[in-house]
PDB file of C-alpha atoms in Angstrom:
ATOM      1  CA  GLY J   1       0.000   0.000   0.000  1.00  0.00           C
ATOM      2  CA  LEU J   2       2.765   2.510   0.812  1.00  0.00           C
ATOM      3  CA  TYR J   3       4.293   2.231  -2.661  1.00  0.00           C
ATOM      4  CA  GLN J   4       1.052   2.715  -4.565  1.00  0.00           C
ATOM      5  CA  MET J   5      -0.350   5.344  -2.180  1.00  0.00           C
ATOM      6  CA  PHE J   6       2.841   7.355  -1.635  1.00  0.00           C
ATOM      7  CA  ALA J   7       2.525  10.144   0.968  1.00  0.00           C
ATOM      8  CA  THR J   8      -1.114   9.116   1.514  1.00  0.00           C
ATOM      9  CA  PHE J   9      -0.658   5.939   3.584  1.00  0.00           C
ATOM     10  CA  THR J  10       1.865   5.588   6.366  1.00  0.00           C
ATOM     11  CA  ASP J  11       3.108   2.868   8.658  1.00  0.00           C
ATOM     12  CA  VAL J  12       3.030   4.061  12.257  1.00  0.00           C
ATOM     13  CA  ILE J  13       4.966   3.024  15.341  1.00  0.00           C
ATOM     14  CA  LEU J  14       3.147   4.050  18.505  1.00  0.00           C
ATOM     15  CA  ILE J  15       5.756   4.516  21.205  1.00  0.00           C
ATOM     16  CA  GLY J  16       4.591   2.870  24.404  1.00  0.00           C
ATOM     17  CA  LYS J  17       4.565   4.496  27.811  1.00  0.00           C
ATOM     18  CA  ASP J  18       8.069   4.522  29.324  1.00  0.00           C
ATOM     19  CA  ASN J  19       9.347   3.301  25.921  1.00  0.00           C
ATOM     20  CA  GLN J  20       7.741  -0.109  26.465  1.00  0.00           C
ATOM     21  CA  ALA J  21       5.329  -2.137  24.296  1.00  0.00           C
ATOM     22  CA  HIS J  22       5.440  -0.259  21.017  1.00  0.00           C
ATOM     23  CA  GLN J  23       2.727  -0.991  18.442  1.00  0.00           C
ATOM     24  CA  TYR J  24       3.281  -1.172  14.677  1.00  0.00           C
ATOM     25  CA  LEU J  25       0.337  -0.180  12.487  1.00  0.00           C
ATOM     26  CA  GLU J  26       0.478  -0.772   8.735  1.00  0.00           C
ATOM     27  CA  GLU J  27      -1.003   1.316   5.931  1.00  0.00           C
ATOM     28  CA  VAL J  28      -2.781   3.951   7.995  1.00  0.00           C
ATOM     29  CA  PRO J  29      -4.258   6.851   6.008  1.00  0.00           C
ATOM     30  CA  VAL J  30      -2.279   9.985   6.892  1.00  0.00           C
ATOM     31  CA  ARG J  31      -5.500  11.970   7.309  1.00  0.00           C
ATOM     32  CA  ALA J  32      -6.664   9.477   9.964  1.00  0.00           C
ATOM     33  CA  LEU J  33      -3.732  10.099  12.326  1.00  0.00           C
ATOM     34  CA  PRO J  34      -5.294  12.992  14.277  1.00  0.00           C
ATOM     35  CA  ASN J  35      -8.390  10.807  14.900  1.00  0.00           C
ATOM     36  CA  LEU J  36      -6.744   7.405  15.164  1.00  0.00           C
ATOM     37  CA  TYR J  37      -8.751   6.361  18.203  1.00  0.00           C
ATOM     38  CA  GLN J  38     -12.038   7.159  16.470  1.00  0.00           C
ATOM     39  CA  PHE J  39     -11.119   5.119  13.385  1.00  0.00           C
ATOM     40  CA  ILE J  40      -9.310   2.061  14.746  1.00  0.00           C
ATOM     41  CA  GLY J  41      -9.392   2.270  18.535  1.00  0.00           C
ATOM     42  CA  LYS J  42      -5.680   3.042  18.925  1.00  0.00           C
ATOM     43  CA  GLN J  43      -4.704   6.192  20.767  1.00  0.00           C
ATOM     44  CA  ILE J  44      -1.481   8.139  20.445  1.00  0.00           C
ATOM     45  CA  THR J  45      -0.594   9.065  24.015  1.00  0.00           C
ATOM     46  CA  THR J  46       3.150   9.612  23.731  1.00  0.00           C
ATOM     47  CA  GLY J  47       5.413   9.954  20.727  1.00  0.00           C
ATOM     48  CA  PHE J  48       5.115   8.118  17.443  1.00  0.00           C
ATOM     49  CA  ILE J  49       7.076   7.451  14.264  1.00  0.00           C
ATOM     50  CA  THR J  50       5.749   7.423  10.707  1.00  0.00           C
ATOM     51  CA  LEU J  51       7.175   5.796   7.598  1.00  0.00           C
ATOM     52  CA  THR J  52       5.991   6.994   4.197  1.00  0.00           C
ATOM     53  CA  LEU J  53       7.255   6.602   0.657  1.00  0.00           C
ATOM     54  CA  GLU J  54       7.440   9.953  -1.125  1.00  0.00           C
ATOM     55  CA  TYR J  55       8.571  11.593  -4.325  1.00  0.00           C
ATOM     56  CA  GLY J  56      10.404  14.920  -4.285  1.00  0.00           C
ATOM     57  CA  LYS J  57       8.440  18.055  -5.110  1.00  0.00           C
ATOM     58  CA  ARG J  58      10.032  18.314  -8.554  1.00  0.00           C
ATOM     59  CA  PHE J  59       9.925  14.657  -9.603  1.00  0.00           C
ATOM     60  CA  SER J  60       7.720  15.124 -12.629  1.00  0.00           C
ATOM     61  CA  ARG J  61       7.067  18.210 -14.723  1.00  0.00           C
ATOM     62  CA  PRO J  62       6.876  19.029 -18.443  1.00  0.00           C
ATOM     63  CA  GLY J  63      10.173  18.230 -20.165  1.00  0.00           C
ATOM     64  CA  LYS J  64      11.610  16.465 -17.105  1.00  0.00           C
ATOM     65  CA  ASP J  65      13.480  13.220 -17.760  1.00  0.00           C
ATOM     66  CA  THR J  66      12.694  11.240 -14.605  1.00  0.00           C
ATOM     67  CA  LEU J  67      15.386   8.679 -15.492  1.00  0.00           C
ATOM     68  CA  ALA J  68      18.191  11.220 -15.964  1.00  0.00           C
ATOM     69  CA  ALA J  69      21.471  10.432 -14.214  1.00  0.00           C
ATOM     70  CA  ASP J  70      21.311  13.555 -12.025  1.00  0.00           C
ATOM     71  CA  ASN J  71      18.113  12.205 -10.459  1.00  0.00           C
ATOM     72  CA  TYR J  72      20.113   9.315  -9.015  1.00  0.00           C
ATOM     73  CA  SER J  73      23.262  10.980  -7.753  1.00  0.00           C
ATOM     74  CA  HIS J  74      22.340  11.239  -4.097  1.00  0.00           C
ATOM     75  CA  SER J  75      24.110   9.916  -1.043  1.00  0.00           C
ATOM     76  CA  ALA J  76      22.943   9.479   2.542  1.00  0.00           C
ATOM     77  CA  LYS J  77      23.954  13.102   3.197  1.00  0.00           C
ATOM     78  CA  THR J  78      21.804  14.463   0.355  1.00  0.00           C
ATOM     79  CA  ALA J  79      18.888  12.010   0.482  1.00  0.00           C
ATOM     80  CA  HIS J  80      16.517  14.828   1.480  1.00  0.00           C
ATOM     81  CA  LYS J  81      17.066  16.313  -2.010  1.00  0.00           C
ATOM     82  CA  SER J  82      15.924  13.141  -3.774  1.00  0.00           C
ATOM     83  CA  GLN J  83      13.199  13.581  -6.366  1.00  0.00           C
ATOM     84  CA  ASN J  84      12.538   9.853  -6.759  1.00  0.00           C
ATOM     85  CA  ILE J  85      10.414   7.697  -4.504  1.00  0.00           C
ATOM     86  CA  HIS J  86      12.192   7.092  -1.218  1.00  0.00           C
ATOM     87  CA  PRO J  87      11.347   6.292   2.430  1.00  0.00           C
ATOM     88  CA  VAL J  88      10.823   9.202   4.823  1.00  0.00           C
ATOM     89  CA  VAL J  89      10.854   8.546   8.575  1.00  0.00           C
ATOM     90  CA  ARG J  90       9.335  11.162  10.889  1.00  0.00           C
ATOM     91  CA  TYR J  91       9.308  11.359  14.682  1.00  0.00           C
ATOM     92  CA  TYR J  92       6.679  13.266  16.640  1.00  0.00           C
ATOM     93  CA  LYS J  93       6.914  13.830  20.395  1.00  0.00           C
ATOM     94  CA  ARG J  94       3.173  14.444  20.755  1.00  0.00           C
ATOM     95  CA  PRO J  95      -0.083  13.368  19.077  1.00  0.00           C
ATOM     96  CA  LEU J  96      -1.132  15.239  15.943  1.00  0.00           C
ATOM     97  CA  ILE J  97      -3.918  17.765  16.137  1.00  0.00           C
ATOM     98  CA  ALA J  98      -4.371  17.956  12.359  1.00  0.00           C
ATOM     99  CA  THR J  99      -2.740  17.243   9.017  1.00  0.00           C
ATOM    100  CA  THR J 100      -1.939  20.012   6.547  1.00  0.00           C
ATOM    101  CA  ARG J 101      -4.619  21.422   4.239  1.00  0.00           C
ATOM    102  CA  LYS J 102      -3.435  19.023   1.540  1.00  0.00           C
ATOM    103  CA  GLY J 103      -3.705  16.073   3.934  1.00  0.00           C
ATOM    104  CA  ARG J 104       0.046  15.740   4.435  1.00  0.00           C
ATOM    105  CA  LEU J 105       1.992  15.237   7.631  1.00  0.00           C
ATOM    106  CA  PRO J 106       2.959  18.449   9.455  1.00  0.00           C
ATOM    107  CA  GLN J 107       6.536  19.361  10.388  1.00  0.00           C
ATOM    108  CA  PRO J 108       7.896  16.630  12.694  1.00  0.00           C
ATOM    109  CA  ASP J 109      10.277  16.961  15.619  1.00  0.00           C
ATOM    110  CA  LYS J 110      12.823  14.869  13.671  1.00  0.00           C
ATOM    111  CA  ILE J 111      12.957  13.700  10.051  1.00  0.00           C
ATOM    112  CA  HIS J 112      15.175  11.312   8.110  1.00  0.00           C
ATOM    113  CA  HIS J 113      15.121  10.715   4.344  1.00  0.00           C
ATOM    114  CA  VAL J 114      16.488   7.367   3.177  1.00  0.00           C
ATOM    115  CA  VAL J 115      18.337   7.585  -0.132  1.00  0.00           C
ATOM    116  CA  GLU J 116      16.323   6.300  -3.086  1.00  0.00           C
ATOM    117  CA  ASP J 117      17.059   2.959  -4.670  1.00  0.00           C
ATOM    118  CA  PHE J 118      16.590   2.596  -8.438  1.00  0.00           C
ATOM    119  CA  LEU J 119      15.115  -0.880  -7.913  1.00  0.00           C
ATOM    120  CA  THR J 120      13.007   0.299  -4.928  1.00  0.00           C
ATOM    121  CA  ASP J 121      14.595  -2.406  -2.781  1.00  0.00           C
ATOM    122  CA  TRP J 122      15.074  -1.071   0.746  1.00  0.00           C
TER     123      TRP J 122
END
């Protein structure tokens, strides 16, 4: 689901109280996170981590060759500049109140972009 519904579905790790008993939820709609308890009976009480697959903002546009070599010249240090689909891990210290107007995740407390893989094999 994450690959086909990039930036729309997320896997979520609910961090347990006192860092014990974490829960892993698969393919949760991003827009459902602020109301997770209402939708699936799971409540975010402490921090949580999300994992999404996302394209860069300039991945596709008129005249853009999405297979050009410069699209694949990233390293771990520049993974946040990737335009191709790649994993993005976000950490939030507190529950979300809302998503953005476009239904995206708001600014996290910490973020890590994993460098893209041409074969999408992470």
